[in-house]
Amino acid sequence: MSDKHTITVTVNGHVYTDDCEARMTLADFLRRQCGLTGTHLGCEHGVCGACTVFLDDVAVRSCLTFAVQADGARIKTVEGLAEGDELNTLQKSFQENHGLQCGFCTPGMLMCATELLRENPNPTETEVREGISGVLCRCTGYDGIVRSVMAAADSRRDGVSESGSIS
Amino acid sequence: MKPPPFEYRSAHDSAEAVTLLTEYGDDAKILAGGQSLVPLMNFRMARPSVLIDINQTQDMTHIHAEDGHLVVGAMTRQRVLERDQTAGSAVPLLPAALAHSGHTTNRNRGTFGGSLAHADPAAELPTVLVALGGELTVQGPSGKRTVPAEDFFLAPLVTSLEYNEILLSARLPRLPRGTGVRVEELARRHGDFAIVSVMAAVHLDSNGRADLVRIAAGGVDSTPIRLHEAEAQLSGTTLDDAGIDAAAVAAADSVQPTDDVHGSASYRLEMVRVLVARAIRSAITHQKEGHP
């Protein structure tokens, strides 16, 4: 059974039109058809959270959404966080606070933390841990990640980085 | 893994979804938020040959209060419901339970009706519906029917929905002002499926006697179950310590859990006893704290 669809999505401001089978996940469409391999696939069943992207401004697991469902949607991936060549406040904070480690979960952590800080600009450490609880870090080094998110909230509050908008 | 091939159809409203279900028969499944169905497909544990996507529909996305009830459309996203003030003030057990239901990213996409129709016996929303005696409205080719929650959930992942019926919405009785609620959940990690969950709602009259007691448990049987015996023992009493402990024993006596990898039957029985007592006490505290 071959069920082909042609879809158009706007990813990080660029329009992509391509064919996909109905069963192609949004994650695979982003990685293969759009060449945006920043979105990682760990478990492919909605547990690890590495594939988290924004679908019409809401953070979702792109391994549990089919590409065909995203036809006409606006998507933001980890590649869309930086402003040109300049990392945003949250990304810089990950770099400065040892939030990356092996880097596999980083796209999921960044997208979840972006949504968290958008909804709650001054989270407590508990709220940060809760906010990233849907993303698994197999380096088991959550401390650096939590510190990175807290520091990003701090620096945005202090206005240290004028250019570094969170989303 | 990747899901097996399927044919994709998008329905524009609930009526079209019913038409498509009728056309494709048992081979079709409704695709709502996909937070349960898609993992099952990726594991190849489910192989529907047709998916009928209802994400483009508008007529099943609503939250409103009417005649002492809260009505929630099946396509309402769980995250929207969790943060909705009308829902939170009418049925404070809903946001309390949703906080335990997966993670934010699951609730962003996952739907109210999807969790109910999936009917996992350890899931939070089915347990809320059973605890409060909610009713589900389903649409088939010949019209709508209403099903009480305790008759809707039949077995793990099995509901009373016919192959060509779709869940439209559910109604929950509005809890009296000042009702205390509590969700006690035992899970290995926050957001995991419950090994045992207990949900309680308690309201005390002006004499300090309970005029409303609702208790249900999830994860201990093939469906969420209402703990009628414990409710009956506590209703009309002042909810003193001895009474709560006795009701908790009665609750454990009324369930028949089975062993699985997450816990033995005897462990689950003990946890029902402990969590029922804890949930009732916390619900009383919640009421006394005078939340709105």
CSV table of C-alpha atoms in Angstrom, one decimal:
chain,number,residue,atom,x,y,z
A,1,MET,CA,0.0,0.0,0.0
A,2,SER,CA,1.5,3.3,-1.0
A,3,ASP,CA,-0.3,6.4,0.1
A,4,LYS,CA,1.6,9.4,-1.2
A,5,HIS,CA,0.8,13.0,-0.2
A,6,THR,CA,2.4,16.3,-1.2
A,7,ILE,CA,2.7,18.7,1.7
A,8,THR,CA,4.0,22.2,2.2
A,9,VAL,CA,5.4,23.3,5.6
A,10,THR,CA,7.1,26.4,6.7
A,11,VAL,CA,10.1,25.5,8.8
A,12,ASN,CA,12.1,28.2,10.5
A,13,GLY,CA,10.7,30.7,7.9
A,14,HIS,CA,11.6,28.6,4.8
A,15,VAL,CA,8.9,27.0,2.7
A,16,TYR,CA,9.4,23.3,1.9
A,17,THR,CA,7.1,21.3,-0.5
A,18,ASP,CA,7.7,17.6,-0.9
A,19,ASP,CA,6.1,14.2,-1.2
A,20,CYS,CA,5.8,11.8,1.7
A,21,GLU,CA,4.1,8.6,2.5
A,22,ALA,CA,1.3,8.9,5.1
A,23,ARG,CA,3.3,6.9,7.6
A,24,MET,CA,6.3,9.3,7.4
A,25,THR,CA,6.7,11.0,10.8
A,26,LEU,CA,7.2,14.8,10.9
A,27,ALA,CA,10.6,14.0,12.4
A,28,ASP,CA,11.7,12.0,9.4
A,29,PHE,CA,10.3,14.6,7.0
A,30,LEU,CA,12.3,17.3,8.8
A,31,ARG,CA,15.5,15.3,8.7
A,32,ARG,CA,15.3,13.7,5.3
A,33,GLN,CA,13.2,16.0,3.1
A,34,CYS,CA,14.2,19.3,4.7
A,35,GLY,CA,17.8,18.1,5.6
A,36,LEU,CA,17.3,19.6,9.1
A,37,THR,CA,19.1,16.9,11.1
A,38,GLY,CA,19.2,19.0,14.3
A,39,THR,CA,16.0,17.3,15.3
A,40,HIS,CA,17.1,14.0,16.8
A,41,LEU,CA,15.3,10.7,16.9
A,42,GLY,CA,16.1,8.6,20.0
A,43,CYS,CA,13.2,6.2,20.8
A,44,GLU,CA,10.6,6.9,18.0
A,45,HIS,CA,7.8,6.2,20.4
A,46,GLY,CA,7.3,9.4,22.3
A,47,VAL,CA,9.5,8.7,25.4
A,48,CYS,CA,12.8,10.4,24.9
A,49,GLY,CA,11.7,13.8,23.8
A,50,ALA,CA,14.8,14.5,21.6
A,51,CYS,CA,12.6,15.1,18.6
A,52,THR,CA,10.6,17.9,20.2
A,53,VAL,CA,9.8,20.8,17.7
A,54,PHE,CA,7.3,23.6,17.7
A,55,LEU,CA,4.2,22.9,15.6
A,56,ASP,CA,2.3,26.1,15.2
A,57,ASP,CA,4.0,27.5,18.3
A,58,VAL,CA,3.4,24.5,20.5
A,59,ALA,CA,6.1,22.0,21.5
A,60,VAL,CA,5.2,18.5,20.3
A,61,ARG,CA,7.0,15.2,19.8
A,62,SER,CA,7.7,15.1,16.0
A,63,CYS,CA,8.0,11.2,16.1
A,64,LEU,CA,4.3,11.1,17.1
A,65,THR,CA,3.0,13.4,14.5
A,66,PHE,CA,2.8,12.4,10.8
A,67,ALA,CA,4.2,14.8,8.3
A,68,VAL,CA,1.0,14.8,6.4
A,69,GLN,CA,-0.8,16.2,9.5
A,70,ALA,CA,1.6,19.2,9.4
A,71,ASP,CA,0.6,20.2,5.9
A,72,GLY,CA,0.2,24.0,5.9
A,73,ALA,CA,1.7,24.3,9.4
A,74,ARG,CA,4.5,26.5,10.7
A,75,ILE,CA,7.3,24.6,12.3
A,76,LYS,CA,10.3,25.7,14.3
A,77,THR,CA,13.2,23.4,15.0
A,78,VAL,CA,16.4,23.8,16.9
A,79,GLU,CA,18.0,25.3,13.8
A,80,GLY,CA,15.5,28.1,14.1
A,81,LEU,CA,16.6,29.3,17.6
A,82,ALA,CA,19.7,31.2,16.7
A,83,GLU,CA,19.5,34.6,15.2
A,84,GLY,CA,21.7,34.3,12.1
A,85,ASP,CA,25.1,33.1,13.4
A,86,GLU,CA,24.4,34.4,16.9
A,87,LEU,CA,23.3,31.8,19.4
A,88,ASN,CA,20.3,33.0,21.5
A,89,THR,CA,20.4,33.5,25.2
A,90,LEU,CA,19.3,30.0,26.0
A,91,GLN,CA,21.8,28.4,23.7
A,92,LYS,CA,24.6,30.5,25.0
A,93,SER,CA,23.6,29.5,28.5
A,94,PHE,CA,23.8,25.8,27.6
A,95,GLN,CA,27.3,26.4,26.2
A,96,GLU,CA,28.4,28.3,29.3
A,97,ASN,CA,26.9,26.0,31.9
A,98,HIS,CA,27.9,22.6,30.5
A,99,GLY,CA,24.3,21.9,29.4
A,100,LEU,CA,25.2,20.0,26.3
A,101,GLN,CA,27.3,17.0,27.3
A,102,CYS,CA,27.0,14.4,24.4
A,103,GLY,CA,24.5,16.7,22.7
A,104,PHE,CA,21.9,14.1,21.7
A,105,CYS,CA,19.1,15.3,23.8
A,106,THR,CA,20.0,19.0,23.4
A,107,PRO,CA,17.5,19.8,20.7
A,108,GLY,CA,14.7,18.4,22.8
A,109,MET,CA,15.9,20.2,25.9
A,110,LEU,CA,16.3,23.5,24.1
A,111,MET,CA,12.8,23.3,22.6
A,112,CYS,CA,11.1,22.3,25.8
A,113,ALA,CA,13.0,25.0,27.8
A,114,THR,CA,12.1,27.6,25.2
A,115,GLU,CA,8.4,26.8,25.7
A,116,LEU,CA,8.8,26.7,29.5
A,117,LEU,CA,10.5,30.2,29.6
A,118,ARG,CA,7.9,31.6,27.3
A,119,GLU,CA,5.1,30.5,29.6
A,120,ASN,CA,7.0,31.0,32.8
A,121,PRO,CA,9.9,33.5,32.5
A,122,ASN,CA,10.9,33.1,36.2
A,123,PRO,CA,10.8,29.4,36.9
A,124,THR,CA,11.9,27.8,40.1
A,125,GLU,CA,14.4,24.9,39.9
A,126,THR,CA,11.5,22.5,40.5
A,127,GLU,CA,9.5,24.0,37.7
A,128,VAL,CA,12.5,23.7,35.4
A,129,ARG,CA,13.0,20.1,36.3
A,130,GLU,CA,9.3,19.5,35.7
A,131,GLY,CA,9.5,21.4,32.4
A,132,ILE,CA,12.2,19.3,31.0
A,133,SER,CA,10.9,16.0,32.5
A,134,GLY,CA,9.7,14.9,29.1
A,135,VAL,CA,13.2,14.8,27.7
A,136,LEU,CA,15.6,12.1,28.7
A,137,CYS,CA,19.4,12.8,29.0
A,138,ARG,CA,21.3,9.5,28.8
A,139,CYS,CA,24.4,11.2,30.1
A,140,THR,CA,22.3,11.5,33.3
A,141,GLY,CA,23.7,15.0,33.8
A,142,TYR,CA,20.5,17.0,34.4
A,143,ASP,CA,22.2,19.4,36.7
A,144,GLY,CA,24.1,21.3,34.0
A,145,ILE,CA,20.9,21.5,31.9
A,146,VAL,CA,18.8,22.8,34.8
A,147,ARG,CA,21.6,25.3,35.6
A,148,SER,CA,21.6,26.4,31.9
A,149,VAL,CA,17.8,27.1,31.9
A,150,MET,CA,17.9,28.9,35.2
A,151,ALA,CA,20.9,31.0,34.0
A,152,ALA,CA,19.1,31.9,30.8
A,153,ALA,CA,16.0,33.1,32.8
A,154,ASP,CA,18.4,35.1,35.0
A,155,SER,CA,20.2,36.8,32.2
A,156,ARG,CA,17.0,37.6,30.3
A,157,ARG,CA,15.6,39.1,33.5
A,158,ASP,CA,18.8,41.1,34.1
A,159,GLY,CA,18.7,42.3,30.5
A,160,VAL,CA,22.3,41.1,30.0
A,161,SER,CA,21.6,40.1,26.5
A,162,GLU,CA,19.7,42.6,24.5
A,163,SER,CA,19.7,40.4,21.4
A,164,GLY,CA,19.1,37.2,23.1
A,165,SER,CA,15.4,36.7,22.9
A,166,ILE,CA,14.3,33.3,24.2
A,167,SER,CA,12.0,32.3,21.4
B,1,MET,CA,10.7,1.9,14.8
B,2,LYS,CA,8.6,3.3,11.9
B,3,PRO,CA,4.8,2.7,11.7
B,4,PRO,CA,3.5,0.2,9.1
B,5,PRO,CA,1.9,1.7,6.0
B,6,PHE,CA,-1.7,3.0,6.2
B,7,GLU,CA,-4.1,5.1,4.2
B,8,TYR,CA,-4.6,8.6,5.6
B,9,ARG,CA,-7.9,10.4,5.5
B,10,SER,CA,-8.7,13.7,7.2
B,11,ALA,CA,-12.3,14.4,8.4
B,12,HIS,CA,-13.6,17.9,8.5
B,13,ASP,CA,-16.1,17.3,11.2
B,14,SER,CA,-17.4,14.5,13.5
B,15,ALA,CA,-20.2,13.6,11.0
B,16,GLU,CA,-17.6,13.0,8.2
B,17,ALA,CA,-15.5,10.9,10.7
B,18,VAL,CA,-18.5,8.7,11.3
B,19,THR,CA,-19.1,8.3,7.6
B,20,LEU,CA,-15.5,7.3,7.0
B,21,LEU,CA,-15.5,4.9,10.0
B,22,THR,CA,-18.7,3.3,8.5
B,23,GLU,CA,-17.1,3.1,5.1
B,24,TYR,CA,-13.8,1.5,6.2
B,25,GLY,CA,-15.2,-0.6,9.0
B,26,ASP,CA,-12.9,-2.3,11.6
B,27,ASP,CA,-9.7,-1.5,9.6
B,28,ALA,CA,-9.9,2.2,10.5
B,29,LYS,CA,-8.8,4.0,13.6
B,30,ILE,CA,-9.5,7.6,14.6
B,31,LEU,CA,-6.3,9.7,14.9
B,32,ALA,CA,-6.6,12.5,17.5
B,33,GLY,CA,-3.5,13.6,19.4
B,34,GLY,CA,-1.6,10.4,18.6
B,35,GLN,CA,0.2,10.2,21.9
B,36,SER,CA,-1.0,6.6,22.5
B,37,LEU,CA,-1.9,5.3,19.1
B,38,VAL,CA,1.3,6.3,17.3
B,39,PRO,CA,3.6,4.7,19.8
B,40,LEU,CA,1.5,1.5,19.4
B,41,MET,CA,1.9,1.7,15.6
B,42,ASN,CA,5.6,2.5,15.8
B,43,PHE,CA,6.0,-0.7,18.0
B,44,ARG,CA,3.9,-2.5,15.3
B,45,MET,CA,1.5,-3.5,18.1
B,46,ALA,CA,-1.3,-1.7,16.2
B,47,ARG,CA,-1.7,-2.0,12.4
B,48,PRO,CA,-4.8,0.0,11.3
B,49,SER,CA,-4.9,0.1,7.6
B,50,VAL,CA,-6.7,3.5,7.6
B,51,LEU,CA,-6.3,6.4,9.9
B,52,ILE,CA,-9.0,9.0,10.1
B,53,ASP,CA,-7.4,12.2,11.3
B,54,ILE,CA,-9.8,14.5,13.3
B,55,ASN,CA,-7.3,17.2,14.0
B,56,GLN,CA,-8.9,19.5,11.3
B,57,THR,CA,-12.3,19.3,12.9
B,58,GLN,CA,-13.8,22.2,14.8
B,59,ASP,CA,-17.0,20.8,16.3
B,60,MET,CA,-15.4,18.7,19.1
B,61,THR,CA,-13.1,21.4,20.5
B,62,HIS,CA,-14.9,23.2,23.3
B,63,ILE,CA,-15.2,23.6,27.1
B,64,HIS,CA,-18.4,25.0,28.6
B,65,ALA,CA,-20.5,24.8,31.7
B,66,GLU,CA,-24.2,24.0,31.5
B,67,ASP,CA,-26.9,22.9,34.0
B,68,GLY,CA,-24.6,22.0,36.8
B,69,HIS,CA,-22.2,20.2,34.4
B,70,LEU,CA,-18.9,20.8,32.7
B,71,VAL,CA,-18.9,19.6,29.0
B,72,VAL,CA,-15.6,19.1,27.3
B,73,GLY,CA,-15.3,18.3,23.6
B,74,ALA,CA,-13.3,15.2,22.7
B,75,MET,CA,-10.7,17.1,20.6
B,76,THR,CA,-9.9,19.6,23.4
B,77,ARG,CA,-6.1,19.4,24.0
B,78,GLN,CA,-5.2,18.2,27.4
B,79,ARG,CA,-2.9,21.2,28.0
B,80,VAL,CA,-5.8,23.6,27.2
B,81,LEU,CA,-8.1,21.8,29.5
B,82,GLU,CA,-5.5,21.8,32.3
B,83,ARG,CA,-5.2,25.5,32.2
B,84,ASP,CA,-8.9,26.4,31.5
B,85,GLN,CA,-10.4,28.4,34.3
B,86,THR,CA,-14.0,27.3,33.7
B,87,ALA,CA,-12.9,23.6,33.9
B,88,GLY,CA,-10.7,24.2,36.9
B,89,SER,CA,-13.3,25.9,39.0
B,90,ALA,CA,-16.1,23.5,38.0
B,91,VAL,CA,-14.1,20.3,38.3
B,92,PRO,CA,-10.8,21.0,40.2
B,93,LEU,CA,-10.0,17.2,40.0
B,94,LEU,CA,-9.3,17.7,36.2
B,95,PRO,CA,-6.2,19.9,36.4
B,96,ALA,CA,-5.0,18.0,39.5
B,97,ALA,CA,-5.2,14.7,37.5
B,98,LEU,CA,-3.8,16.1,34.2
B,99,ALA,CA,-0.7,17.3,36.0
B,100,HIS,CA,0.2,13.6,36.3
B,101,SER,CA,-0.7,12.7,32.8
B,102,GLY,CA,2.5,12.4,30.8
B,103,HIS,CA,4.6,15.5,30.2
B,104,THR,CA,3.7,18.9,28.9
B,105,THR,CA,4.7,18.0,25.3
B,106,ASN,CA,2.3,15.0,25.5
B,107,ARG,CA,-0.5,17.2,26.8
B,108,ASN,CA,0.1,19.9,24.2
B,109,ARG,CA,-0.9,17.4,21.5
B,110,GLY,CA,-2.8,14.7,23.4
B,111,THR,CA,-6.6,15.2,23.6
B,112,PHE,CA,-9.2,14.7,26.3
B,113,GLY,CA,-11.3,12.3,24.2
B,114,GLY,CA,-8.2,10.5,22.9
B,115,SER,CA,-7.3,9.4,26.4
B,116,LEU,CA,-10.8,8.4,27.2
B,117,ALA,CA,-11.3,6.4,24.0
B,118,HIS,CA,-7.8,4.7,24.4
B,119,ALA,CA,-9.1,3.5,27.8
B,120,ASP,CA,-5.8,2.6,29.5
B,121,PRO,CA,-6.8,1.4,33.0
B,122,ALA,CA,-3.9,3.3,34.5
B,123,ALA,CA,-4.6,6.6,32.7
B,124,GLU,CA,-5.7,9.7,34.7
B,125,LEU,CA,-8.7,11.0,32.6
B,126,PRO,CA,-10.7,7.8,32.6
B,127,THR,CA,-10.2,7.6,36.4
B,128,VAL,CA,-11.5,11.1,36.8
B,129,LEU,CA,-14.6,10.3,34.7
B,130,VAL,CA,-15.3,7.1,36.8
B,131,ALA,CA,-14.7,8.9,40.1
B,132,LEU,CA,-17.2,11.6,39.4
B,133,GLY,CA,-19.7,9.6,37.5
B,134,GLY,CA,-19.2,11.4,34.2
B,135,GLU,CA,-21.2,10.6,31.0
B,136,LEU,CA,-19.8,10.2,27.5
B,137,THR,CA,-21.6,11.3,24.4
B,138,VAL,CA,-20.9,9.3,21.3
B,139,GLN,CA,-22.0,9.7,17.7
B,140,GLY,CA,-22.9,6.9,15.3
B,141,PRO,CA,-24.5,6.8,11.9
B,142,SER,CA,-28.0,6.8,13.4
B,143,GLY,CA,-27.5,9.5,16.0
B,144,LYS,CA,-26.0,10.2,19.4
B,145,ARG,CA,-26.1,8.2,22.6
B,146,THR,CA,-25.0,8.9,26.1
B,147,VAL,CA,-23.0,6.3,28.1
B,148,PRO,CA,-22.2,6.5,31.9
B,149,ALA,CA,-18.4,6.3,32.5
B,150,GLU,CA,-18.7,3.0,34.4
B,151,ASP,CA,-20.3,1.4,31.3
B,152,PHE,CA,-18.0,3.0,28.8
B,153,PHE,CA,-14.7,1.4,30.0
B,154,LEU,CA,-15.0,-2.4,29.5
B,155,ALA,CA,-11.4,-3.7,29.6
B,156,PRO,CA,-7.9,-2.5,29.0
B,157,LEU,CA,-8.0,-0.5,25.7
B,158,VAL,CA,-11.6,-1.6,25.2
B,159,THR,CA,-14.6,0.7,25.4
B,160,SER,CA,-18.3,0.4,24.5
B,161,LEU,CA,-17.7,2.4,21.3
B,162,GLU,CA,-18.9,0.6,18.2
B,163,TYR,CA,-16.6,0.4,15.2
B,164,ASN,CA,-18.5,3.3,13.5
B,165,GLU,CA,-19.0,5.5,16.5
B,166,ILE,CA,-16.9,8.4,17.6
B,167,LEU,CA,-16.6,10.0,21.1
B,168,LEU,CA,-17.9,13.6,20.8
B,169,SER,CA,-17.7,14.9,24.4
B,170,ALA,CA,-18.0,14.1,28.0
B,171,ARG,CA,-20.0,15.7,30.8
B,172,LEU,CA,-18.8,15.9,34.4
B,173,PRO,CA,-21.0,17.1,37.3
B,174,ARG,CA,-19.8,20.4,38.6
B,175,LEU,CA,-18.4,19.9,42.1
B,176,PRO,CA,-20.0,22.1,44.9
B,177,ARG,CA,-18.0,25.2,45.7
B,178,GLY,CA,-15.3,24.3,48.2
B,179,THR,CA,-15.0,20.7,47.4
B,180,GLY,CA,-11.6,19.3,48.3
B,181,VAL,CA,-9.8,17.1,45.7
B,182,ARG,CA,-6.7,15.0,45.7
B,183,VAL,CA,-4.9,12.8,43.3
B,184,GLU,CA,-2.5,10.3,44.9
B,185,GLU,CA,-0.4,8.5,42.3
B,186,LEU,CA,2.3,6.0,42.7
B,187,ALA,CA,4.6,5.9,39.6
B,188,ARG,CA,8.3,5.2,39.2
B,189,ARG,CA,8.8,8.6,37.7
B,190,HIS,CA,6.6,11.7,37.5
B,191,GLY,CA,4.6,11.4,34.2
B,192,ASP,CA,4.8,7.6,34.0
B,193,PHE,CA,1.7,5.5,33.9
B,194,ALA,CA,0.4,4.9,37.4
B,195,ILE,CA,1.1,1.7,39.2
B,196,VAL,CA,-1.8,2.7,41.4
B,197,SER,CA,-3.6,6.0,41.4
B,198,VAL,CA,-6.4,7.1,43.7
B,199,MET,CA,-8.6,10.2,43.1
B,200,ALA,CA,-10.8,11.6,45.7
B,201,ALA,CA,-13.3,14.5,46.0
B,202,VAL,CA,-14.8,15.4,49.4
B,203,HIS,CA,-17.3,18.1,50.4
B,204,LEU,CA,-18.3,18.8,54.0
B,205,ASP,CA,-21.6,20.4,55.0
B,206,SER,CA,-21.9,23.2,57.5
B,207,ASN,CA,-22.0,20.6,60.3
B,208,GLY,CA,-18.7,19.1,59.2
B,209,ARG,CA,-20.3,16.0,57.8
B,210,ALA,CA,-19.4,14.7,54.3
B,211,ASP,CA,-22.3,15.3,51.9
B,212,LEU,CA,-20.2,14.3,48.9
B,213,VAL,CA,-17.5,11.6,48.7
B,214,ARG,CA,-16.2,10.4,45.4
B,215,ILE,CA,-13.3,7.9,45.2
B,216,ALA,CA,-11.9,5.9,42.3
B,217,ALA,CA,-8.7,3.9,41.7
B,218,GLY,CA,-6.7,3.5,38.5
B,219,GLY,CA,-4.1,0.8,37.6
B,220,VAL,CA,-5.6,-1.8,39.9
B,221,ASP,CA,-8.1,-3.5,37.6
B,222,SER,CA,-9.0,-3.9,33.9
B,223,THR,CA,-10.7,-0.5,34.0
B,224,PRO,CA,-10.6,2.4,36.5
B,225,ILE,CA,-13.0,1.5,39.3
B,226,ARG,CA,-15.2,3.6,41.6
B,227,LEU,CA,-14.8,2.6,45.2
B,228,HIS,CA,-18.5,2.6,46.1
B,229,GLU,CA,-18.1,0.7,49.4
B,230,ALA,CA,-15.6,3.2,50.8
B,231,GLU,CA,-17.7,6.1,49.6
B,232,ALA,CA,-20.8,4.7,51.4
B,233,GLN,CA,-18.9,4.2,54.6
B,234,LEU,CA,-17.7,7.8,54.6
B,235,SER,CA,-20.8,9.6,53.4
B,236,GLY,CA,-22.6,11.4,56.2
B,237,THR,CA,-19.7,11.0,58.7
B,238,THR,CA,-17.3,13.6,60.0
B,239,LEU,CA,-14.4,11.7,58.3
B,240,ASP,CA,-12.6,10.9,61.5
B,241,ASP,CA,-9.4,9.0,61.4
B,242,ALA,CA,-10.9,5.6,62.4
B,243,GLY,CA,-13.5,6.0,59.7
B,244,ILE,CA,-11.0,6.9,57.0
B,245,ASP,CA,-8.8,3.9,57.9
B,246,ALA,CA,-11.8,1.5,57.9
B,247,ALA,CA,-13.0,2.9,54.5
B,248,ALA,CA,-9.4,2.4,53.1
B,249,VAL,CA,-9.5,-1.2,54.1
B,250,ALA,CA,-13.0,-1.6,52.5
B,251,ALA,CA,-11.6,0.0,49.4
B,252,ALA,CA,-8.7,-2.5,49.2
B,253,ASP,CA,-11.2,-5.4,49.8
B,254,SER,CA,-13.3,-4.3,46.8
B,255,VAL,CA,-10.5,-4.5,44.1
B,256,GLN,CA,-8.9,-7.5,42.4
B,257,PRO,CA,-5.6,-6.4,41.0
B,258,THR,CA,-3.3,-8.7,39.2
B,259,ASP,CA,0.5,-9.2,39.2
B,260,ASP,CA,2.6,-7.5,36.6
B,261,VAL,CA,6.2,-6.4,36.2
B,262,HIS,CA,5.5,-3.1,38.0
B,263,GLY,CA,4.1,-4.6,41.2
B,264,SER,CA,2.4,-7.7,42.6
B,265,ALA,CA,-1.3,-7.9,43.3
B,266,SER,CA,-0.7,-7.9,47.1
B,267,TYR,CA,1.5,-4.8,46.8
B,268,ARG,CA,-1.2,-3.0,44.8
B,269,LEU,CA,-3.9,-3.9,47.4
B,270,GLU,CA,-1.7,-2.5,50.1
B,271,MET,CA,-1.1,0.7,48.0
B,272,VAL,CA,-4.9,1.1,47.4
B,273,ARG,CA,-5.4,1.0,51.2
B,274,VAL,CA,-2.6,3.5,51.8
B,275,LEU,CA,-3.4,5.9,48.9
B,276,VAL,CA,-7.2,6.0,49.7
B,277,ALA,CA,-6.5,7.1,53.3
B,278,ARG,CA,-3.9,9.6,52.1
B,279,ALA,CA,-6.2,11.0,49.3
B,280,ILE,CA,-9.2,11.5,51.6
B,281,ARG,CA,-7.0,13.2,54.3
B,282,SER,CA,-5.4,15.5,51.7
B,283,ALA,CA,-8.8,16.3,50.1
B,284,ILE,CA,-10.1,17.4,53.5
B,285,THR,CA,-7.0,19.6,54.0
B,286,HIS,CA,-7.6,21.0,50.5
B,287,GLN,CA,-11.2,21.9,51.4
B,288,LYS,CA,-10.2,23.4,54.7
B,289,GLU,CA,-7.6,25.6,53.0
B,290,GLY,CA,-10.6,27.2,51.4
B,291,HIS,CA,-9.7,27.2,47.8
B,292,PRO,CA,-12.4,28.8,45.6
